[in-house]
Structure formats: structure tokens, C-alpha cells
Amino acid sequence: MASTYLCAMQVLNGKETAQAIKDSLKIEVAQLSSRGNPVPHLVAVLVGNNGASETYVASKVKACQEVGFKSTLIRLEENITELKLLEMIRELNTDPDVDGILVQLPLPKHISDDEVINTIDPAKDVDGFHPNNVGRMVLGQPTFVPATPHGIMLMLEHYKIETKGKHAVVIGRSNIVGRPMSILLSGAGYPGNCTVTICHSSTVNLKEICQTADILVAALGKPGFVTADMVKDGAVVIDVGITRVPDASKKSGFRISGDVDYENVAPKCSYITPVPGGVGPMTIAALMKNTFRACAIKHYEDQGESIH
Ligand code: GUN
């Protein structure tokens, strides 16, 4: 059925927005260096050979190069023991040359995500996954905010999208995206001050709840799950999905698919993120901001100053 929504739809260009953030970070890195400080150093740990993780980590390392950070990629065999991995993290924690540590998830089944996350020094936890940092985020205190929801908040801010008093519906309750997203959107300040509903696999009447969303964040990892009949006219739709779907017409043999049926949903929206080129690049830009922050806190506090 044709949409009755009359305002123009705007595509939220994550690639351009992320580039603007990286450009300004590049300048800040130069300023930090000019004060005699070393440039930020991110260490990414990749365990095993998960194709998608390889791609994401490669993008993170590339972004470090773009903004002038130092980066180190540590590749570990799939069968590394949890003990060995934890030992390595403890070494990175005490290495004064390292500002940020990220261990790419998912990890092989024999390694506990929680043990790994809890072992990373919260001051170097640029993913914002450590319980100390999650707690600070919930309390609205300065901290490292997980990169994907952080990137989405930066995007809402960049496009000056009104959030106060809006009903935000988040589909998905993962620790990486859905849960922190719901906390941030409900927080005081801008972007924020939303009334938030978080939906998951046990939610009843999901479609009806989504239909009441002014801001709809789809983060469940099911290609094309959000259809036009679930979306209110004029809604802001944020698509976090990045599932690899087999596609024989592609050289790689797959294409990346979002959680939103973009073609049919987009005409109803006031704003929508594309996949690719929406949330993905913003996630990387947010990680770069977190890494810069880790470095700046360390060096400025050494010099008796605070960046909070
Ligand atoms: N896997 C999927 N998203 C992320 C992320 O933001 N950080 C890490 N470390 N792993 C991930």
C-alpha cells in the first residue's frame, strides 16, 4: 500500500558522518603529539578465523591508520586456551605503550566472554564492555560507551534529530548493542530523554509496539525483519543488522544485509540508515573516539589536567 507520509525522507549517511569525526580526530591527534605525547595505540586481539570478524578488525586497524593512531593486531589460534588469552590481556594491561585493548567477539566456545571482558583494565576497555564501564554508563557518568550505540548517538546528534519525549523502540537486547542503546536513549540530555521499549525474542505484540515507535532501532541480526507494516509514517529507522547473505552474483559469494526491508520501509521514514554505509562506519568512528579518550585521559592526567 502506498505511504501517506509526505515529508522528504533523508538517508543518514554514516560514511560521511564518520569521515567528519575521523577528520577532527586527526587534528586532535596532532595537537596531542604537539604537547609531546605519543599518539594513541589500539591493540586488537583476533582469535580464530571468523570471516566477518576478520573484516571488522581489518576496518578498525585501517581507521587507526587514517586518523594517525598506532595499532597492533594480535592474531591467535582458534585453540588457544582461555588461560593463555587472559595472560596476554594482563600483559597488555600493564604495557604503558598500550592505550586501548579490544578482543573481537564472538570468541571460540571454550573461552568465556565474561572472563575475558572482566580481565581487561577498565581504563583500556575502549569497547566499554567491562562491568565498571557499563555501570558508569548506566549511572550517566563519563566512560567508554560501546561503539555501536555510541556511533548511533553521534549520528542522531550530527543530523540534529529530535529525541526528547520520543518513543524509541529497540529490537534486540545484546550487551553490545540493544541493551546499551536502550540505556543511552533513555538517559538525560541530548541525544536522549526518550521513552524506551526494549523488545526481544519473548516480546508479545512486537509489530504493534514497533508501529508506535518514533525511533526504531533494529539490532536483532535477522535480514529484512522490519517490514513496512511495522513502521509508523515519519519514523526514524536505525538499522544495525550486518548479516552475510549468500549471493552468487558477488565476487565474495555474499552480500551484507540489514535487519530492515529498506526498499519498502524507506519511503515511510523521516530518516533511515542504509546498509552498508550507515551504522557500520559510525561504529568504527566511535571506537576511534574511545581510543583517543583512553590515551588523552592517561596523558593529560599525568600532566595534572582532566578531560572530563
Ligand atoms: N563483535 C561485534 N561487535 C563488536 C564490538 O563492538 N567489539 C568487539 N570487541 N567485538 C564485537
CSV table of C-alpha atoms and ligand atoms in Angstrom, one decimal:
chain,number,residue,atom,x,y,z
A,1,MET,CA,0.0,0.0,0.0
A,2,ALA,CA,1.3,3.5,-0.8
A,3,SER,CA,2.6,5.6,2.1
A,4,THR,CA,0.7,8.7,3.1
A,5,TYR,CA,3.8,10.3,4.6
A,6,LEU,CA,4.5,13.5,2.8
A,7,CYS,CA,7.8,14.8,4.2
A,8,ALA,CA,11.0,14.1,2.4
A,9,MET,CA,13.0,11.1,3.6
A,10,GLN,CA,16.6,11.7,4.5
A,11,VAL,CA,19.3,9.0,4.3
A,12,LEU,CA,21.6,9.1,7.3
A,13,ASN,CA,25.0,8.9,5.7
A,14,GLY,CA,27.2,7.1,8.1
A,15,LYS,CA,30.2,7.1,5.8
A,16,GLU,CA,30.2,10.9,5.5
A,17,THR,CA,29.5,11.5,9.2
A,18,ALA,CA,32.2,9.0,10.3
A,19,GLN,CA,34.6,10.7,8.0
A,20,ALA,CA,33.9,14.1,9.6
A,21,ILE,CA,34.6,12.6,13.0
A,22,LYS,CA,37.8,10.9,11.9
A,23,ASP,CA,38.9,14.2,10.3
A,24,SER,CA,38.5,16.1,13.5
A,25,LEU,CA,40.2,13.3,15.5
A,26,LYS,CA,43.2,13.6,13.1
A,27,ILE,CA,43.6,17.2,14.2
A,28,GLU,CA,43.3,16.3,17.9
A,29,VAL,CA,45.9,13.6,17.5
A,30,ALA,CA,48.3,16.2,16.0
A,31,GLN,CA,47.6,18.5,19.0
A,32,LEU,CA,48.2,15.7,21.4
A,33,SER,CA,51.5,15.0,19.7
A,34,SER,CA,52.5,18.6,19.7
A,35,ARG,CA,52.3,18.5,23.5
A,36,GLY,CA,54.9,15.9,23.4
A,37,ASN,CA,52.6,12.9,23.9
A,38,PRO,CA,52.8,9.7,22.0
A,39,VAL,CA,49.8,9.0,19.6
A,40,PRO,CA,47.0,6.7,20.8
A,41,HIS,CA,47.8,3.0,20.4
A,42,LEU,CA,45.0,0.4,19.9
A,43,VAL,CA,45.6,-3.3,20.3
A,44,ALA,CA,43.1,-5.6,18.6
A,45,VAL,CA,43.0,-9.2,19.5
A,46,LEU,CA,41.5,-11.7,17.0
A,47,VAL,CA,41.1,-15.3,18.0
A,48,GLY,CA,40.5,-17.9,15.2
A,49,ASN,CA,39.4,-17.4,11.6
A,50,ASN,CA,35.9,-16.0,11.7
A,51,GLY,CA,35.5,-14.3,8.3
A,52,ALA,CA,33.2,-11.5,9.5
A,53,SER,CA,35.5,-10.8,12.5
A,54,GLU,CA,38.5,-10.6,10.2
A,55,THR,CA,36.7,-8.0,8.1
A,56,TYR,CA,35.6,-5.9,11.1
A,57,VAL,CA,39.1,-6.0,12.7
A,58,ALA,CA,40.7,-5.0,9.4
A,59,SER,CA,38.4,-2.0,9.2
A,60,LYS,CA,39.4,-1.0,12.8
A,61,VAL,CA,43.1,-1.2,12.0
A,62,LYS,CA,42.6,0.8,8.8
A,63,ALA,CA,40.7,3.5,10.6
A,64,CYS,CA,43.6,3.8,13.1
A,65,GLN,CA,46.0,4.4,10.2
A,66,GLU,CA,43.6,7.0,8.8
A,67,VAL,CA,43.5,9.1,12.0
A,68,GLY,CA,47.2,8.7,12.8
A,69,PHE,CA,46.9,6.2,15.7
A,70,LYS,CA,49.3,3.3,16.2
A,71,SER,CA,47.7,-0.1,16.0
A,72,THR,CA,48.7,-3.7,16.6
A,73,LEU,CA,46.7,-6.7,15.5
A,74,ILE,CA,47.4,-9.8,17.6
A,75,ARG,CA,46.1,-13.0,15.8
A,76,LEU,CA,45.7,-16.1,17.9
A,77,GLU,CA,44.9,-19.6,17.0
A,78,GLU,CA,41.3,-20.8,17.4
A,79,ASN,CA,42.5,-23.4,20.0
A,80,ILE,CA,44.4,-21.0,22.3
A,81,THR,CA,43.5,-21.7,26.0
A,82,GLU,CA,41.5,-19.2,28.0
A,83,LEU,CA,44.4,-19.1,30.5
A,84,LYS,CA,46.8,-18.0,27.7
A,85,LEU,CA,44.5,-15.4,26.4
A,86,LEU,CA,43.9,-13.9,29.9
A,87,GLU,CA,47.7,-13.9,30.5
A,88,MET,CA,48.2,-11.9,27.3
A,89,ILE,CA,45.5,-9.4,28.3
A,90,ARG,CA,47.2,-8.9,31.7
A,91,GLU,CA,50.4,-8.1,29.9
A,92,LEU,CA,48.7,-5.6,27.6
A,93,ASN,CA,47.0,-4.1,30.7
A,94,THR,CA,50.4,-3.3,32.2
A,95,ASP,CA,52.1,-2.2,29.0
A,96,PRO,CA,52.5,1.6,29.2
A,97,ASP,CA,52.6,1.8,25.4
A,98,VAL,CA,49.1,0.4,25.0
A,99,ASP,CA,46.1,2.8,25.4
A,100,GLY,CA,43.2,0.7,24.2
A,101,ILE,CA,42.5,-3.1,24.1
A,102,LEU,CA,39.8,-4.8,22.2
A,103,VAL,CA,39.2,-8.5,21.9
A,104,GLN,CA,36.9,-9.1,18.9
A,105,LEU,CA,33.8,-11.1,19.7
A,106,PRO,CA,32.5,-13.8,19.3
A,107,LEU,CA,35.2,-15.9,20.9
A,108,PRO,CA,35.5,-19.7,20.4
A,109,LYS,CA,33.1,-21.6,22.6
A,110,HIS,CA,35.7,-22.9,25.1
A,111,ILE,CA,36.6,-19.3,26.1
A,112,SER,CA,34.3,-17.3,28.3
A,113,ASP,CA,33.5,-13.8,27.0
A,114,ASP,CA,32.8,-12.6,30.6
A,115,GLU,CA,36.2,-13.8,31.9
A,116,VAL,CA,37.9,-12.0,29.0
A,117,ILE,CA,36.0,-8.8,29.4
A,118,ASN,CA,36.4,-8.7,33.2
A,119,THR,CA,40.2,-9.1,32.8
A,120,ILE,CA,40.7,-6.0,30.5
A,121,ASP,CA,41.8,-3.0,32.5
A,122,PRO,CA,38.7,-0.7,32.6
A,123,ALA,CA,40.9,2.2,31.7
A,124,LYS,CA,41.9,0.5,28.4
A,125,ASP,CA,38.5,-1.1,27.7
A,126,VAL,CA,37.7,1.0,24.6
A,127,ASP,CA,34.8,-1.3,23.8
A,128,GLY,CA,33.1,-0.2,27.0
A,129,PHE,CA,32.1,-3.8,27.9
A,130,HIS,CA,33.8,-4.1,31.3
A,131,PRO,CA,31.2,-4.1,34.2
A,132,ASN,CA,32.8,-0.9,35.7
A,133,ASN,CA,32.3,0.9,32.4
A,134,VAL,CA,28.8,-0.5,31.9
A,135,GLY,CA,27.9,0.6,35.4
A,136,ARG,CA,29.2,4.1,34.8
A,137,MET,CA,27.2,4.3,31.6
A,138,VAL,CA,24.0,3.3,33.4
A,139,LEU,CA,24.7,5.9,36.0
A,140,GLY,CA,25.3,8.6,33.3
A,141,GLN,CA,29.0,9.0,34.3
A,142,PRO,CA,31.8,9.7,31.8
A,143,THR,CA,33.0,6.4,30.4
A,144,PHE,CA,33.7,4.3,27.3
A,145,VAL,CA,30.4,3.8,25.7
A,146,PRO,CA,30.1,0.7,23.5
A,147,ALA,CA,31.0,1.7,19.9
A,148,THR,CA,27.8,0.8,18.0
A,149,PRO,CA,25.3,2.6,20.3
A,150,HIS,CA,27.8,5.4,20.7
A,151,GLY,CA,28.1,5.7,17.0
A,152,ILE,CA,24.3,5.8,16.7
A,153,MET,CA,24.1,8.6,19.3
A,154,LEU,CA,26.7,10.5,17.3
A,155,MET,CA,24.7,10.1,14.2
A,156,LEU,CA,21.5,11.4,15.8
A,157,GLU,CA,23.5,14.4,17.1
A,158,HIS,CA,25.1,15.0,13.8
A,159,TYR,CA,21.8,15.2,12.0
A,160,LYS,CA,20.2,17.2,14.9
A,161,ILE,CA,17.4,14.6,15.2
A,162,GLU,CA,14.9,15.5,17.9
A,163,THR,CA,14.8,12.7,20.6
A,164,LYS,CA,13.2,14.4,23.6
A,165,GLY,CA,10.0,12.8,24.6
A,166,LYS,CA,10.0,10.4,21.6
A,167,HIS,CA,9.1,6.7,21.9
A,168,ALA,CA,12.2,4.7,21.0
A,169,VAL,CA,11.8,1.0,20.3
A,170,VAL,CA,15.0,-1.1,20.4
A,171,ILE,CA,14.7,-4.6,18.9
A,172,GLY,CA,17.4,-6.8,20.5
A,173,ARG,CA,18.9,-6.9,24.0
A,174,SER,CA,22.5,-7.8,23.3
A,175,ASN,CA,25.2,-6.4,25.6
A,176,ILE,CA,27.0,-5.0,22.6
A,177,VAL,CA,24.1,-3.1,21.0
A,178,GLY,CA,20.5,-3.3,22.2
A,179,ARG,CA,20.9,-3.1,26.0
A,180,PRO,CA,23.4,-0.1,26.0
A,181,MET,CA,21.3,1.6,23.2
A,182,SER,CA,18.2,1.4,25.5
A,183,ILE,CA,20.1,2.9,28.4
A,184,LEU,CA,21.6,5.8,26.3
A,185,LEU,CA,18.3,6.7,24.6
A,186,SER,CA,16.5,6.8,28.0
A,187,GLY,CA,19.3,8.9,29.6
A,188,ALA,CA,19.0,12.6,30.4
A,189,GLY,CA,20.4,15.1,27.9
A,190,TYR,CA,20.7,15.1,24.1
A,191,PRO,CA,20.5,12.8,22.4
A,192,GLY,CA,18.3,11.0,24.9
A,193,ASN,CA,15.2,11.7,27.0
A,194,CYS,CA,13.3,9.1,25.1
A,195,THR,CA,10.7,6.8,26.5
A,196,VAL,CA,12.3,3.4,25.6
A,197,THR,CA,10.8,0.0,25.0
A,198,ILE,CA,13.3,-2.9,24.5
A,199,CYS,CA,11.9,-5.8,22.6
A,200,HIS,CA,13.4,-9.4,22.3
A,201,SER,CA,12.5,-12.9,21.3
A,202,SER,CA,9.9,-13.2,24.1
A,203,THR,CA,8.1,-10.0,23.3
A,204,VAL,CA,4.4,-10.3,22.6
A,205,ASN,CA,2.8,-7.9,20.0
A,206,LEU,CA,6.2,-6.9,18.6
A,207,LYS,CA,4.6,-5.5,15.4
A,208,GLU,CA,2.1,-3.3,17.3
A,209,ILE,CA,4.9,-2.0,19.6
A,210,CYS,CA,7.1,-1.1,16.6
A,211,GLN,CA,4.2,0.7,15.0
A,212,THR,CA,4.2,3.2,17.9
A,213,ALA,CA,8.0,3.9,17.5
A,214,ASP,CA,9.1,7.4,16.7
A,215,ILE,CA,12.7,6.0,16.7
A,216,LEU,CA,13.1,2.3,15.8
A,217,VAL,CA,16.5,0.6,16.3
A,218,ALA,CA,16.7,-2.8,14.7
A,219,ALA,CA,19.5,-4.8,16.2
A,220,LEU,CA,18.5,-8.5,16.1
A,221,GLY,CA,20.5,-9.8,13.3
A,222,LYS,CA,17.7,-11.1,11.1
A,223,PRO,CA,17.9,-9.8,7.5
A,224,GLY,CA,14.8,-7.9,6.3
A,225,PHE,CA,13.0,-8.5,9.6
A,226,VAL,CA,11.5,-5.0,9.9
A,227,THR,CA,8.8,-4.6,7.2
A,228,ALA,CA,6.9,-1.5,6.1
A,229,ASP,CA,3.7,-2.6,8.0
A,230,MET,CA,5.7,-2.4,11.3
A,231,VAL,CA,6.8,1.2,10.8
A,232,LYS,CA,5.0,4.4,11.6
A,233,ASP,CA,4.9,7.2,9.0
A,234,GLY,CA,7.7,9.7,9.7
A,235,ALA,CA,9.7,7.3,12.0
A,236,VAL,CA,13.5,7.4,12.3
A,237,VAL,CA,14.8,3.9,11.5
A,238,ILE,CA,18.3,2.8,12.5
A,239,ASP,CA,19.4,-0.5,11.0
A,240,VAL,CA,22.2,-2.2,12.9
A,241,GLY,CA,22.0,-5.5,11.0
A,242,ILE,CA,25.1,-6.7,9.1
A,243,THR,CA,24.3,-10.3,8.2
A,244,ARG,CA,26.2,-12.1,5.4
A,245,VAL,CA,23.7,-13.5,3.0
A,246,PRO,CA,24.8,-15.9,0.2
A,247,ASP,CA,24.8,-14.1,-3.2
A,248,ALA,CA,26.2,-15.8,-6.2
A,249,SER,CA,26.4,-12.5,-8.2
A,250,LYS,CA,29.0,-11.2,-5.8
A,251,LYS,CA,32.7,-12.0,-6.1
A,252,SER,CA,32.9,-12.7,-2.3
A,253,GLY,CA,29.8,-15.0,-2.6
A,254,PHE,CA,27.8,-13.0,-0.2
A,255,ARG,CA,26.2,-9.6,0.4
A,256,ILE,CA,25.6,-7.7,3.6
A,257,SER,CA,22.0,-7.4,4.6
A,258,GLY,CA,20.4,-5.2,7.2
A,259,ASP,CA,17.6,-6.0,9.6
A,260,VAL,CA,15.2,-3.7,7.7
A,261,ASP,CA,13.5,-4.2,4.4
A,262,TYR,CA,15.0,-0.9,3.2
A,263,GLU,CA,13.3,-0.6,-0.1
A,264,ASN,CA,9.8,-0.7,1.3
A,265,VAL,CA,10.5,0.9,4.7
A,266,ALA,CA,12.5,3.9,3.5
A,267,PRO,CA,9.6,5.8,1.8
A,268,LYS,CA,7.7,5.9,5.1
A,269,CYS,CA,10.6,7.3,7.2
A,270,SER,CA,11.8,10.8,8.1
A,271,TYR,CA,15.3,9.4,8.4
A,272,ILE,CA,16.8,5.9,7.7
A,273,THR,CA,20.3,4.4,7.8
A,274,PRO,CA,21.4,2.4,4.8
A,275,VAL,CA,23.3,-0.9,5.0
A,276,PRO,CA,26.1,-0.8,4.2
A,277,GLY,CA,27.2,2.8,4.9
A,278,GLY,CA,25.0,3.6,7.9
A,279,VAL,CA,25.8,2.3,11.4
A,280,GLY,CA,28.9,0.3,10.4
A,281,PRO,CA,31.2,3.3,9.7
A,282,MET,CA,29.8,5.1,12.8
A,283,THR,CA,30.8,2.2,15.0
A,284,ILE,CA,34.4,2.4,13.8
A,285,ALA,CA,34.4,6.2,14.3
A,286,ALA,CA,33.1,5.8,17.8
A,287,LEU,CA,35.8,3.2,18.6
A,288,MET,CA,38.4,5.7,17.4
A,289,LYS,CA,36.9,8.4,19.7
A,290,ASN,CA,37.0,6.0,22.6
A,291,THR,CA,40.7,5.1,21.9
A,292,PHE,CA,41.6,8.8,21.7
A,293,ARG,CA,39.8,9.3,25.0
A,294,ALA,CA,41.8,6.5,26.7
A,295,CYS,CA,45.0,8.0,25.5
A,296,ALA,CA,44.1,11.6,26.4
A,297,ILE,CA,42.9,10.7,29.9
A,298,LYS,CA,46.2,8.9,30.6
A,299,HIS,CA,48.5,11.7,29.3
A,300,TYR,CA,46.5,14.7,30.4
A,301,GLU,CA,46.1,13.2,33.9
A,302,ASP,CA,49.8,12.6,34.0
A,303,GLN,CA,50.2,16.3,33.4
A,304,GLY,CA,47.7,17.1,36.2
A,305,GLU,CA,44.8,18.0,33.9
A,306,SER,CA,41.4,16.4,33.4
A,307,ILE,CA,39.5,15.9,30.2
A,308,HIS,CA,36.2,15.1,32.0
B,1,GUN,N1,31.7,-8.0,17.8
B,1,GUN,C1,30.7,-7.4,17.2
B,1,GUN,N2,30.7,-6.1,17.6
B,1,GUN,C2,31.8,-5.9,18.4
B,1,GUN,C3,32.4,-4.8,19.1
B,1,GUN,O1,31.9,-3.6,19.0
B,1,GUN,N3,33.5,-5.0,19.8
B,1,GUN,C4,34.1,-6.3,19.9
B,1,GUN,N4,35.2,-6.4,20.6
B,1,GUN,N5,33.6,-7.3,19.2
B,1,GUN,C5,32.5,-7.1,18.5
